[in-house]
Amino acid sequence: MARPTVNDIAEEAGVSLATVDRVLNGRPGVREKTVSRVQAAIEKLGYVRDVTAANLARQRRYRLVFVLPDVPAQFVDTLHEAIAESVSTSVVDRTDVRIVSFPNDNPHALVKSLRALSAADTDGVAIFAQETPHVRDAIARLKADGVPIVALVSDLPNTGRDHFVGIDNVAAGRTAGFLMGKFIGNTGGSVMVLVSSLQARDNVERRLGFDQVMAESFPAIEVLPSIENHDDEETTTRLVTEMLRKRPDITGIYSVGHGSQALVEVLRGHERRHAITLIAHELTRVTREALRDHLMDAVISQNVGHIVRSALRVLRAKSDGRDIVSSQERIRIEIVVRENLV
Amino acid sequence: MARPTVNDIAEEAGVSLATVDRVLNGRPGVREKTVSRVQAAIEKLGYVRDVTAANLARQRRYRLVFVLPDVPAQFVDTLHEAIAESVSTSVVDRTDVRIVSFPNDNPHALVKSLRALSAADTDGVAIFAQETPHVRDAIARLKADGVPIVALVSDLPNTGRDHFVGIDNVAAGRTAGFLMGKFIGNTGGSVMVLVSSLQARDNVERRLGFDQVMAESFPAIEVLPSIENHDDEETTTRLVTEMLRKRPDITGIYSVGHGSQALVEVLRGHERRHAITLIAHELTRVTREALRDHLMDAVISQNVGHIVRSALRVLRAKSDGRDIVSSQERIRIEIVVRENLV
DNA sequence: TTGTAGGCGTTATCAG
DNA sequence: CTGATAACGCCTACAA
């Protein structure tokens, strides 16, 4: 009745523990014939390995690194918090996590940070960055060194990263578009779109999805050209104020980027604030308050806790050469409104 | 740098492993003075026990039971699937899960099932049921026997259950109301509300939240009295068809209960289907297809995977007398529309 | 009241 | 190629 152990298999197959272990872990140095005898025993007894005991014996530590941009966007802060929490929680048993920050406007600094890493002291790296030729090279070097890499939040498809942890940003943009259209309804009008940067892949993908849905399903609403704010507060304030003045027919604003602080501030003092549907990304202190204060109508969000845990799981698996259960690693596009704000 | 172990504490406190263990587990037979010396060492080194190693040594297995109603609602099927998946995944290390089903219309059968359980063969029970006096007694008996209990999906607040795993159903109803109001917009009209049963606490709470928001924020929309379908398909078909005929001003339908199959079928053939905003609960095969086919506009959902894993975590913790991290056990109210449908 | 020794299921080292 | 044997961190007789 009790679960069979390696001892039972060893006995059943007439070999020693060590041999069973070799077969179990696919290590070389066992005759074909012995292998199949052991496997028969495994099959027969319905053996399933006790992972916790294995981990205990193995004393393996995973040394993982998060590489994050140092931008003044609250979303990155929430990522930091999620990492800190994962570290404290027992979830991350046997893994040492460290964080490397790089100034967002300085691609050279990022490259330098990546160069400092190597297989000697790192079992895996999760990177949130934009894809530039230099970054591509640095990642290629790490990969060549045998370090597993996952892209975080914004994909790096041409770097040979092992995996992408984040949402489908085209679908996220479509979701924003769907809600924008439904919320504005037959009022019509025009929608202002604010992006961090047109170099940021996630931003571009979201904008694409948004435009698709608006064109398909809500042709009566005019979508204005993107305004680029480069995550700068003063720029945002100036451009948004100006645009609101120029276009009194604006009935919606879509904030595509990772920060919405300045935008919310402008709107907070604006007389037309209740006539404008505001949809943004990422659940942060700023967007939470804006939802609560009836300034914002919906937030499209990715759960940073899930992202961090998924990145850790994937890196550990890759580091062991194990397969991942991809259905388990899918990050959902969450919709948050005032009423389901935890 | 490495995590301190019992050996480190023993050394630091100048005692043996056994004594450390006694202190750790609050077992008697240790002098006051020794106890505090050991505790000082624990404090100083920042020791935190390796639960998996402890369980290994202890040969501990958690024998947990899910008690679920046997109703023809797809939501319950998804719960079964989630349980099955959790079992197969290594998440449930050292835990044996079994499922007990009871016919939903027979409270006596439920009580009988509960009576069959005892601390002798059960370390925890997760129950999805409605609160009746008989159920309350049966749960009280189990609790008195020392078996931890969590309520699943629908709370059992007066039974002394140790914890509730599920969403805040009032907030879920409010979320549905918010979306209903925003989607219908200034078209006005009236909203039909369909509940499984007015005995079902989760249904009642959702309806309550829905009414709150509709009254507060969308007074131009009339909310009709609840239609009770008792999870029966024929009843649903009949009542919905009739109501649609009687009230041609219906612009919205809110399906509060756990199943939406019959409702969706009626609507699928109805000429006014595109003029009606349909919002339901629970992501199932039926609601997925309805979203995809533009029949349904939003689904308010609780992630069954999270619910099952949370229930398992909580029951294991309670069974060990450990505390839970309640922030980690909060189940989110998810909003699913066509575009973020994974 | 305290300590010693052995074991939980697995992996790893080192002989043979 | 294979097998003892000693860990891993903790618990539990049984002794002292």
XYZ file of C-alpha atoms (C1' of nucleotides) in Angstrom:
716
model
C 0.000 0.000 0.000
C 2.777 2.396 0.864
C 4.551 4.078 -1.975
C 7.391 1.994 -3.331
C 10.882 3.371 -2.778
C 14.190 2.968 -4.520
C 14.929 0.131 -2.133
C 11.917 -1.779 -3.344
C 13.007 -1.318 -6.906
C 16.543 -2.350 -6.155
C 15.290 -5.525 -4.562
C 12.766 -6.243 -7.304
C 15.398 -5.751 -9.985
C 18.125 -7.485 -8.039
C 20.555 -4.567 -8.220
C 21.907 -1.987 -5.813
C 20.550 1.413 -4.883
C 23.251 3.141 -6.838
C 22.299 1.415 -10.030
C 18.659 2.255 -9.583
C 19.647 5.843 -9.072
C 21.725 5.864 -12.219
C 18.819 4.573 -14.251
C 16.413 6.969 -12.606
C 18.577 9.928 -13.452
C 19.633 8.739 -16.845
C 23.286 8.635 -15.920
C 25.636 6.562 -18.056
C 27.527 3.484 -17.050
C 24.773 0.919 -16.887
C 24.342 -2.008 -19.244
C 21.342 -1.904 -21.578
C 20.131 -5.061 -20.031
C 20.316 -3.824 -16.469
C 18.586 -0.611 -17.449
C 15.590 -2.413 -18.800
C 15.439 -4.697 -15.797
C 15.320 -1.690 -13.516
C 12.782 0.029 -15.689
C 10.602 -3.042 -15.614
C 10.693 -2.962 -11.839
C 9.844 0.734 -11.807
C 6.931 0.071 -14.091
C 5.739 -2.926 -12.160
C 5.780 -1.297 -8.754
C 4.431 1.996 -10.034
C 7.308 3.892 -8.552
C 7.192 7.671 -8.447
C 10.145 9.513 -7.048
C 9.827 11.528 -3.860
C 10.983 14.923 -5.051
C 11.436 16.394 -1.613
C 13.711 13.602 -0.516
C 15.629 13.956 -3.748
C 16.071 17.655 -3.239
C 17.157 17.118 0.299
C 19.822 14.698 -0.731
C 20.916 16.723 -3.692
C 21.708 19.887 -1.755
C 21.413 21.736 -4.985
C 21.273 25.536 -4.923
C 20.095 27.559 -7.871
C 21.848 30.895 -8.266
C 19.473 33.031 -10.282
C 19.662 36.653 -11.368
C 16.996 39.182 -12.281
C 18.197 41.994 -14.550
C 15.850 44.964 -14.340
C 15.817 48.488 -15.715
C 16.125 51.325 -13.268
C 13.233 53.467 -14.473
C 10.882 55.644 -12.470
C 7.885 53.478 -13.339
C 5.927 51.980 -10.470
C 5.581 48.727 -12.346
C 9.263 47.988 -11.901
C 8.892 48.672 -8.197
C 6.153 46.080 -7.968
C 8.464 43.636 -9.716
C 11.108 44.273 -7.082
C 8.560 43.708 -4.338
C 7.386 40.483 -5.925
C 10.945 39.219 -6.103
C 11.555 40.128 -2.484
C 8.424 38.303 -1.466
C 9.317 35.216 -3.434
C 12.663 35.135 -1.748
C 11.171 35.290 1.702
C 8.546 32.689 0.940
C 9.622 29.107 1.074
C 8.590 28.836 -2.537
C 12.114 29.506 -3.542
C 13.675 26.725 -1.558
C 17.238 26.177 -2.459
C 17.521 29.175 -4.688
C 19.553 32.313 -4.199
C 18.181 35.268 -6.055
C 19.954 38.490 -6.777
C 18.867 41.568 -8.650
C 20.953 43.607 -11.049
C 19.659 47.032 -12.023
C 20.799 49.021 -14.999
C 20.041 52.622 -16.000
C 17.419 52.327 -18.681
C 18.828 55.031 -20.924
C 22.263 53.466 -21.017
C 22.431 50.270 -23.064
C 26.144 50.049 -22.431
C 25.570 49.701 -18.699
C 23.252 46.785 -19.326
C 25.820 45.084 -21.508
C 28.419 45.605 -18.824
C 26.147 44.071 -16.198
C 25.545 41.065 -18.399
C 29.258 40.636 -19.016
C 29.798 40.393 -15.291
C 27.713 37.223 -15.209
C 28.956 33.776 -16.090
C 28.122 30.132 -15.644
C 30.649 30.036 -12.826
C 28.378 31.928 -10.494
C 25.006 31.950 -12.226
C 22.527 29.196 -13.023
C 20.018 31.362 -14.822
C 19.122 34.921 -15.785
C 15.765 36.651 -16.204
C 15.991 39.863 -18.203
C 13.574 42.729 -18.602
C 15.088 44.880 -21.319
C 14.667 46.034 -24.867
C 16.342 44.236 -27.692
C 19.277 46.119 -29.186
C 22.200 44.671 -31.102
C 24.475 45.039 -28.080
C 22.008 43.348 -25.792
C 21.629 40.594 -28.328
C 25.358 39.981 -28.331
C 25.640 39.990 -24.576
C 22.848 37.471 -24.277
C 24.363 35.303 -26.974
C 27.601 35.234 -25.004
C 25.826 34.177 -21.822
C 23.910 31.492 -23.681
C 27.123 30.229 -25.219
C 28.468 29.978 -21.708
C 25.564 27.663 -20.954
C 23.494 30.010 -18.840
C 19.716 29.666 -19.320
C 17.980 32.931 -20.136
C 14.355 34.003 -19.922
C 12.955 37.260 -21.209
C 10.705 39.017 -18.754
C 7.618 41.115 -19.589
C 8.934 42.232 -22.980
C 10.076 39.472 -25.272
C 13.540 39.210 -26.849
C 12.668 36.899 -29.708
C 15.884 37.222 -31.683
C 18.315 36.558 -28.884
C 17.766 32.835 -28.567
C 16.325 33.298 -25.065
C 15.058 29.983 -23.746
C 11.650 31.237 -22.801
C 9.462 34.313 -22.502
C 7.651 34.998 -19.241
C 4.913 37.543 -19.705
C 1.628 38.182 -21.352
C 0.738 38.154 -25.023
C 0.973 41.906 -25.473
C -1.020 41.983 -28.694
C -3.891 40.300 -26.856
C -3.431 42.714 -23.969
C -3.802 45.616 -26.369
C -6.865 43.958 -27.891
C -8.359 43.595 -24.436
C -7.779 47.280 -23.760
C -9.377 48.105 -27.088
C -12.396 45.923 -26.395
C -13.041 47.597 -23.058
C -12.398 51.055 -24.445
C -14.920 50.527 -27.215
C -17.551 48.999 -24.958
C -17.117 51.657 -22.278
C -17.241 54.606 -24.646
C -20.172 53.035 -26.433
C -22.015 54.962 -29.076
C -20.775 58.287 -27.745
C -18.053 58.201 -30.362
C -15.276 60.753 -30.112
C -11.561 60.125 -30.221
C -8.987 58.240 -28.169
C -5.558 59.490 -27.158
C -2.838 56.845 -26.975
C 0.218 57.276 -24.764
C 3.253 55.025 -25.099
C 6.550 54.919 -23.229
C 8.600 54.459 -26.321
C 8.154 53.188 -29.810
C 11.340 51.165 -29.331
C 9.696 49.125 -26.588
C 8.452 45.931 -28.099
C 5.696 45.365 -25.541
C 4.373 48.875 -26.121
C 4.323 48.445 -29.868
C 2.542 45.101 -29.641
C -0.127 46.489 -27.339
C -0.733 49.428 -29.621
C -1.074 47.025 -32.524
C -3.690 44.908 -30.781
C -5.556 47.986 -29.637
C -5.734 49.350 -33.163
C -6.932 46.022 -34.526
C -9.936 45.878 -32.251
C -10.814 49.533 -32.568
C -10.781 49.265 -36.350
C -12.699 45.982 -36.444
C -15.347 46.645 -33.847
C -15.534 50.351 -33.097
C -14.986 52.238 -36.333
C -16.967 55.227 -35.065
C -14.202 56.056 -32.611
C -11.138 57.822 -33.952
C -7.795 56.599 -32.589
C -5.167 59.334 -32.534
C -1.460 58.808 -33.296
C 0.757 57.616 -30.440
C 2.243 60.161 -28.084
C 5.703 59.089 -26.893
C 6.579 60.179 -23.365
C 9.812 58.254 -22.777
C 8.703 57.546 -19.215
C 9.276 61.187 -18.427
C 6.783 62.947 -16.200
C 7.235 66.491 -17.423
C 6.967 65.465 -21.048
C 3.786 63.586 -20.257
C 2.205 66.480 -18.438
C 2.999 68.870 -21.245
C 1.899 66.661 -24.121
C -1.292 65.442 -22.494
C -2.389 68.892 -21.429
C -1.762 70.199 -24.886
C -3.608 67.393 -26.599
C -6.619 67.708 -24.320
C -6.836 71.351 -25.242
C -6.413 70.738 -28.949
C -8.944 67.928 -29.095
C -12.010 68.615 -26.963
C -13.665 65.593 -28.589
C -11.442 63.165 -26.691
C -13.559 60.570 -24.899
C -10.868 58.046 -24.107
C -7.210 57.753 -23.141
C -5.188 54.554 -23.415
C -1.953 54.508 -21.450
C 0.150 51.777 -23.004
C 3.358 52.135 -21.000
C 4.559 51.083 -17.577
C 3.851 54.311 -15.726
C 0.780 56.486 -15.454
C 1.590 58.844 -12.613
C 1.826 62.108 -14.531
C -1.140 61.275 -16.726
C -3.340 60.615 -13.730
C -2.243 63.859 -12.131
C -3.165 65.887 -15.181
C -6.546 64.236 -15.342
C -7.206 64.625 -11.650
C -7.419 68.368 -12.105
C -9.130 68.357 -15.461
C -12.742 69.426 -15.806
C -13.592 66.797 -18.420
C -12.218 63.935 -16.329
C -15.599 62.274 -15.918
C -16.307 62.388 -19.619
C -13.118 60.505 -20.421
C -12.650 56.747 -20.245
C -9.153 55.990 -18.983
C -7.554 52.602 -19.417
C -3.980 51.829 -18.421
C -1.646 48.922 -17.837
C -0.177 47.459 -14.669
C -1.619 47.473 -11.203
C 0.436 49.848 -9.058
C -0.163 52.295 -6.264
C -0.953 54.963 -8.831
C -3.438 52.966 -10.873
C -5.085 51.522 -7.752
C -5.766 54.996 -6.431
C -6.951 56.195 -9.800
C -9.431 53.323 -10.000
C -10.652 53.993 -6.503
C -11.076 57.699 -7.256
C -13.168 57.055 -10.358
C -10.446 58.552 -12.531
C -9.557 55.303 -14.217
C -12.006 52.756 -15.556
C -9.923 49.663 -16.093
C -6.394 48.365 -15.707
C -4.940 45.642 -17.868
C -2.465 43.870 -15.704
C -0.039 41.025 -15.423
C 0.393 39.482 -12.012
C 3.995 40.203 -11.040
C 3.942 37.475 -8.432
C 3.082 34.917 -11.074
C 5.702 36.327 -13.394
C 8.455 36.066 -10.830
C 7.505 32.572 -9.724
C 7.197 31.408 -13.299
C 10.609 32.826 -14.159
C 12.123 31.023 -11.179
C 10.432 27.727 -12.068
C 11.485 27.941 -15.690
C 15.078 28.841 -14.896
C 15.418 26.036 -12.390
C 13.977 23.592 -14.909
C 16.212 24.781 -17.722
C 19.192 24.682 -15.423
C 18.449 21.027 -14.714
C 17.709 20.346 -18.359
C 14.166 19.490 -17.322
C 11.109 20.214 -19.424
C 8.604 22.825 -18.350
C 4.839 22.372 -18.242
C 4.020 25.233 -20.539
C 0.334 25.337 -19.660
C 1.425 26.084 -16.128
C 3.643 28.943 -17.199
C 1.084 30.923 -19.094
C 0.649 34.416 -17.634
C -2.911 35.638 -17.776
C -4.032 39.033 -18.921
C -5.908 40.365 -15.937
C -8.609 42.976 -16.017
C -9.005 45.074 -12.917
C -11.822 47.531 -12.362
C -12.886 49.406 -9.257
C -15.000 46.562 -7.997
C -12.594 43.630 -8.201
C -9.651 45.608 -6.880
C -8.870 42.873 -4.319
C 25.651 31.925 4.688
C 23.869 28.638 4.313
C 20.674 28.146 6.228
C 21.310 27.088 9.803
C 20.264 23.566 10.751
C 19.342 21.876 13.986
C 22.977 20.921 14.333
C 24.028 24.544 14.326
C 21.520 25.322 17.024
C 22.572 22.382 19.110
C 26.150 23.532 18.942
C 25.321 27.171 19.613
C 23.192 26.249 22.618
C 25.545 23.549 23.801
C 22.932 20.818 23.863
C 22.116 17.755 21.804
C 19.971 17.385 18.732
C 17.223 15.679 20.672
C 16.879 18.587 23.043
C 16.702 21.058 20.204
C 14.014 18.947 18.641
C 12.030 18.843 21.857
C 12.115 22.603 22.128
C 11.274 23.024 18.467
C 8.205 20.854 18.793
C 7.187 22.065 22.202
C 7.545 18.651 23.761
C 7.867 18.381 27.537
C 10.835 17.204 29.520
C 13.203 20.108 29.117
C 14.250 22.506 31.877
C 13.025 26.091 31.570
C 16.568 27.239 31.461
C 17.571 24.936 28.651
C 14.509 25.895 26.670
C 15.386 29.556 26.719
C 18.995 28.817 25.856
C 17.873 26.900 22.790
C 15.391 29.558 21.845
C 18.064 32.187 22.096
C 20.177 30.176 19.699
C 17.256 29.771 17.308
C 16.679 33.490 17.424
C 20.312 34.354 17.019
C 20.951 32.132 14.038
C 17.622 32.912 12.425
C 16.757 29.277 12.149
C 13.732 28.247 10.138
C 12.867 24.590 10.036
C 12.961 22.677 6.782
C 9.428 21.372 6.653
C 10.089 18.944 3.843
C 12.923 17.318 5.722
C 10.771 17.154 8.828
C 7.965 15.496 6.930
C 10.389 13.063 5.381
C 11.697 12.031 8.749
C 8.257 11.903 10.204
C 6.874 9.854 7.330
C 4.022 12.290 7.365
C 1.237 12.045 4.813
C -1.613 14.485 4.614
C -4.890 12.701 3.983
C -7.203 15.348 2.616
C -10.757 15.151 1.361
C -12.737 17.312 -1.035
C -16.489 17.140 -0.546
C -18.301 18.310 -3.678
C -21.895 18.444 -4.839
C -22.903 16.237 -7.709
C -24.677 18.835 -9.842
C -24.814 19.103 -13.607
C -22.958 22.417 -13.609
C -19.767 22.639 -15.624
C -18.108 24.593 -12.853
C -18.026 21.563 -10.609
C -16.462 19.593 -13.431
C -13.676 22.142 -13.693
C -13.124 21.775 -9.957
C -12.748 18.019 -10.393
C -10.257 18.595 -13.173
C -8.281 21.049 -11.082
C -8.098 18.566 -8.237
C -6.963 15.823 -10.568
C -4.282 18.085 -11.954
C -3.046 19.097 -8.521
C -2.777 15.473 -7.576
C -0.690 14.644 -10.586
C 1.536 17.655 -10.135
C 4.248 17.400 -7.568
C 2.601 20.294 -5.785
C 0.795 17.869 -3.588
C 3.855 16.171 -2.217
C 3.067 13.852 0.612
C -0.603 14.330 0.366
C -3.306 11.859 -0.515
C -6.414 13.490 -1.893
C -9.785 11.886 -2.236
C -13.065 13.272 -3.474
C -16.458 12.617 -1.974
C -19.485 13.546 -4.056
C -22.966 13.965 -2.700
C -26.272 14.462 -4.550
C -26.984 18.139 -4.265
C -30.693 17.809 -3.617
C -30.201 15.442 -0.705
C -28.769 17.112 2.406
C -29.002 13.844 4.272
C -26.569 12.205 1.900
C -24.070 14.968 2.569
C -24.400 14.522 6.303
C -23.891 10.806 5.878
C -20.743 11.395 3.854
C -19.400 13.720 6.505
C -20.165 11.229 9.244
C -18.047 8.682 7.450
C -15.003 10.902 7.975
C -12.978 11.098 11.153
C -9.622 12.187 12.448
C -8.558 8.565 12.266
C -8.336 8.632 8.503
C -8.585 12.314 7.578
C -6.270 15.252 8.170
C -8.477 17.889 6.596
C -11.671 18.472 4.667
C -12.601 21.043 2.026
C -16.336 21.400 1.579
C -18.382 22.989 -1.172
C -21.943 22.932 0.146
C -24.734 25.081 1.399
C -25.189 25.746 5.064
C -28.140 23.931 6.584
C -28.627 22.986 10.245
C -27.721 19.375 9.511
C -24.602 20.330 7.669
C -23.679 22.649 10.500
C -23.948 19.823 12.999
C -21.971 17.416 10.892
C -19.181 19.954 10.498
C -19.218 20.748 14.200
C -18.734 17.063 14.926
C -15.785 16.819 12.574
C -14.225 19.934 14.077
C -14.725 18.541 17.564
C -12.887 15.474 16.364
C -9.983 17.760 15.532
C -10.296 17.721 11.758
C -9.498 21.063 10.065
C -12.220 22.281 7.735
C -12.226 24.814 4.938
C -15.283 26.046 3.111
C -14.894 26.079 -0.648
C -16.399 28.595 -3.086
C -19.471 29.280 -0.899
C -18.720 30.229 2.685
C -20.078 28.453 5.764
C -19.606 31.260 8.267
C -21.612 29.789 11.134
C -20.026 26.368 11.204
C -16.730 27.319 12.750
C -14.892 26.351 9.570
C -11.221 27.249 9.888
C -11.024 29.171 6.650
C -12.894 30.110 3.512
C -11.282 29.550 0.142
C -13.045 31.490 -2.559
C -13.831 34.933 -3.791
C -15.691 37.723 -2.061
C -19.014 37.059 -3.735
C -20.489 40.461 -2.957
C -17.555 42.051 -4.741
C -17.984 39.580 -7.586
C -21.583 40.661 -7.951
C -20.511 44.294 -7.842
C -17.995 43.615 -10.579
C -20.705 42.046 -12.725
C -22.925 45.042 -12.058
C -20.197 47.497 -12.955
C -19.540 45.809 -16.278
C -23.231 45.385 -17.008
C -23.871 49.068 -16.446
C -20.861 50.210 -18.455
C -21.588 47.836 -21.328
C -25.260 48.694 -21.591
C -24.407 52.362 -21.268
C -27.076 54.968 -21.813
C -29.260 52.574 -23.773
C -31.168 51.865 -20.589
C -33.647 48.997 -20.607
C -33.928 46.200 -18.097
C -31.754 43.333 -16.849
C -32.855 39.773 -16.226
C -31.158 38.001 -13.323
C -30.853 34.228 -13.185
C -29.830 32.426 -10.004
C -29.351 28.748 -9.210
C -31.123 28.975 -5.907
C -31.958 31.574 -3.347
C -30.684 29.177 -0.698
C -27.205 29.318 -2.138
C -25.202 31.812 -0.149
C -22.770 32.655 -2.947
C -25.673 33.343 -5.303
C -27.405 35.598 -2.819
C -24.236 37.546 -2.100
C -23.552 38.093 -5.783
C -27.073 39.286 -6.385
C -26.712 41.664 -3.457
C -23.514 43.202 -4.815
C -24.987 43.439 -8.286
C -28.033 45.305 -7.003
C -25.876 47.678 -4.986
C -23.899 48.833 -7.989
C -26.861 49.003 -10.333
C -28.762 51.165 -7.864
C -25.786 53.399 -7.035
C -24.364 53.938 -10.479
C -26.895 52.921 -13.114
C -30.329 53.930 -11.909
C -31.640 54.228 -15.465
C -31.470 50.460 -15.858
C -34.215 48.391 -14.297
C -33.151 45.189 -12.573
C -35.827 42.514 -12.642
C -36.562 40.070 -9.797
C -34.419 36.930 -9.621
C -35.434 33.899 -11.625
C -34.585 30.680 -9.801
C -33.668 27.772 -12.044
C -32.419 25.227 -9.496
C -29.637 24.266 -11.888
C -32.228 22.632 -14.083
C -31.927 23.032 -17.831
C -35.554 22.650 -18.821
C -36.693 25.102 -16.209
C -34.117 27.591 -17.415
C -35.119 27.257 -21.036
C -38.774 27.724 -20.215
C -38.399 30.666 -17.860
C -35.859 32.547 -19.966
C -37.857 32.147 -23.169
C -40.982 33.349 -21.436
C -39.280 36.332 -19.865
C -37.687 37.404 -23.137
C -41.107 37.391 -24.730
C -42.765 39.250 -21.886
C -40.093 41.946 -21.663
C -38.862 43.050 -25.067
C -36.994 45.886 -23.324
C -34.416 43.514 -21.872
C -30.904 44.722 -22.711
C -28.955 42.600 -20.266
C -28.891 39.170 -18.632
C -26.865 38.346 -15.532
C -26.360 34.642 -14.874
C -25.430 34.376 -11.204
C -25.246 30.607 -10.801
C -22.716 27.914 -11.613
C -24.129 26.811 -14.938
C -25.106 28.699 -18.083
C -25.584 25.985 -20.661
C -29.347 26.224 -21.182
C -29.318 30.008 -21.058
C -26.669 30.202 -23.745
C -28.598 27.778 -25.913
C -31.764 29.838 -25.721
C -29.867 32.973 -26.593
C -28.000 31.341 -29.421
C -31.228 31.044 -31.354
C -32.758 34.312 -30.301
C -33.123 37.197 -32.716
C -32.295 39.881 -30.150
C -29.092 38.162 -29.037
C -26.872 40.972 -30.292
C -28.866 43.599 -28.483
C -28.435 41.846 -25.149
C -25.406 42.112 -22.904
C -24.781 38.743 -21.269
C -22.593 38.366 -18.208
C -22.109 35.098 -16.367
C -19.895 33.463 -13.767
C -17.247 30.787 -14.051
C -15.020 29.992 -16.979
C -16.134 26.676 -18.434
C -16.416 25.092 -21.847
C -19.845 26.646 -22.239
C -18.900 30.186 -21.268
C -15.677 30.037 -23.300
C -17.587 29.144 -26.417
C -20.220 31.771 -25.705
C -17.536 34.438 -25.373
C -15.897 33.317 -28.571
C -19.215 33.350 -30.435
C -20.021 36.902 -29.363
C -22.975 35.656 -27.346
C -21.467 36.516 -23.999
C -19.691 39.744 -23.152
C -17.901 38.980 -19.914
C -17.329 36.183 -17.448
C -16.613 36.757 -13.775
C -14.465 33.893 -12.703
C -12.496 32.332 -9.913
C -9.445 30.322 -10.857
C -10.214 26.758 -9.816
C -6.545 25.829 -9.901
C -5.777 28.523 -7.350
C -8.735 27.490 -5.241
C -7.662 23.877 -5.079
C -4.023 24.678 -4.352
C -4.996 27.184 -1.712
C -7.308 24.690 -0.032
C -4.520 22.107 0.036
C -1.999 24.586 1.448
C -4.377 25.801 4.115
C -5.427 22.313 5.194
C -1.835 21.135 5.423
C -0.943 24.183 7.491
C -3.925 23.831 9.811
C -3.227 20.152 10.197
C 0.286 21.020 11.368
C -0.998 23.863 13.511
C 1.002 26.226 11.332
C -0.106 29.728 10.415
C -1.102 30.604 6.889
C 0.059 33.627 4.922
C -3.370 35.038 4.293
C -2.252 37.467 1.608
C -1.106 34.438 -0.345
C -4.447 32.710 -0.016
C -6.610 35.457 -1.414
C -8.527 34.322 -4.493
C -8.912 37.018 -7.094
C -12.068 37.909 -8.928
C -11.109 37.469 -12.552
C -12.727 39.184 -15.477
C -12.609 37.359 -18.770
C -13.724 38.832 -22.057
C -13.294 37.598 -25.596
C -9.876 39.148 -25.972
C -8.100 37.903 -22.845
C -9.510 34.402 -23.110
C -6.027 32.875 -22.783
C 16.150 16.009 32.191
C 19.301 14.958 28.484
C 21.940 12.385 24.863
C 22.982 8.557 21.305
C 22.006 6.154 17.344
C 19.363 4.962 13.585
C 16.213 5.922 9.905
C 12.966 8.618 6.373
C 13.901 8.316 0.504
C 17.168 10.051 -2.349
C 21.773 11.282 -4.230
C 26.924 11.183 -4.476
C 31.543 9.405 -3.671
C 34.649 6.028 -4.033
C 36.112 1.550 -4.385
C 35.961 -2.794 -6.716
C 29.855 -1.464 -15.215
C 28.277 -2.109 -10.255
C 27.882 -1.813 -5.205
C 28.739 -0.206 -0.395
C 28.430 3.702 2.319
C 27.928 8.224 3.838
C 25.455 12.253 3.548
C 20.913 15.808 3.426
C 17.885 17.974 7.786
C 14.957 16.303 10.847
C 12.448 13.017 14.115
C 12.159 9.230 17.552
C 13.004 5.204 20.120
C 15.819 3.914 23.677
C 19.542 4.790 27.006
C 21.793 7.205 30.455
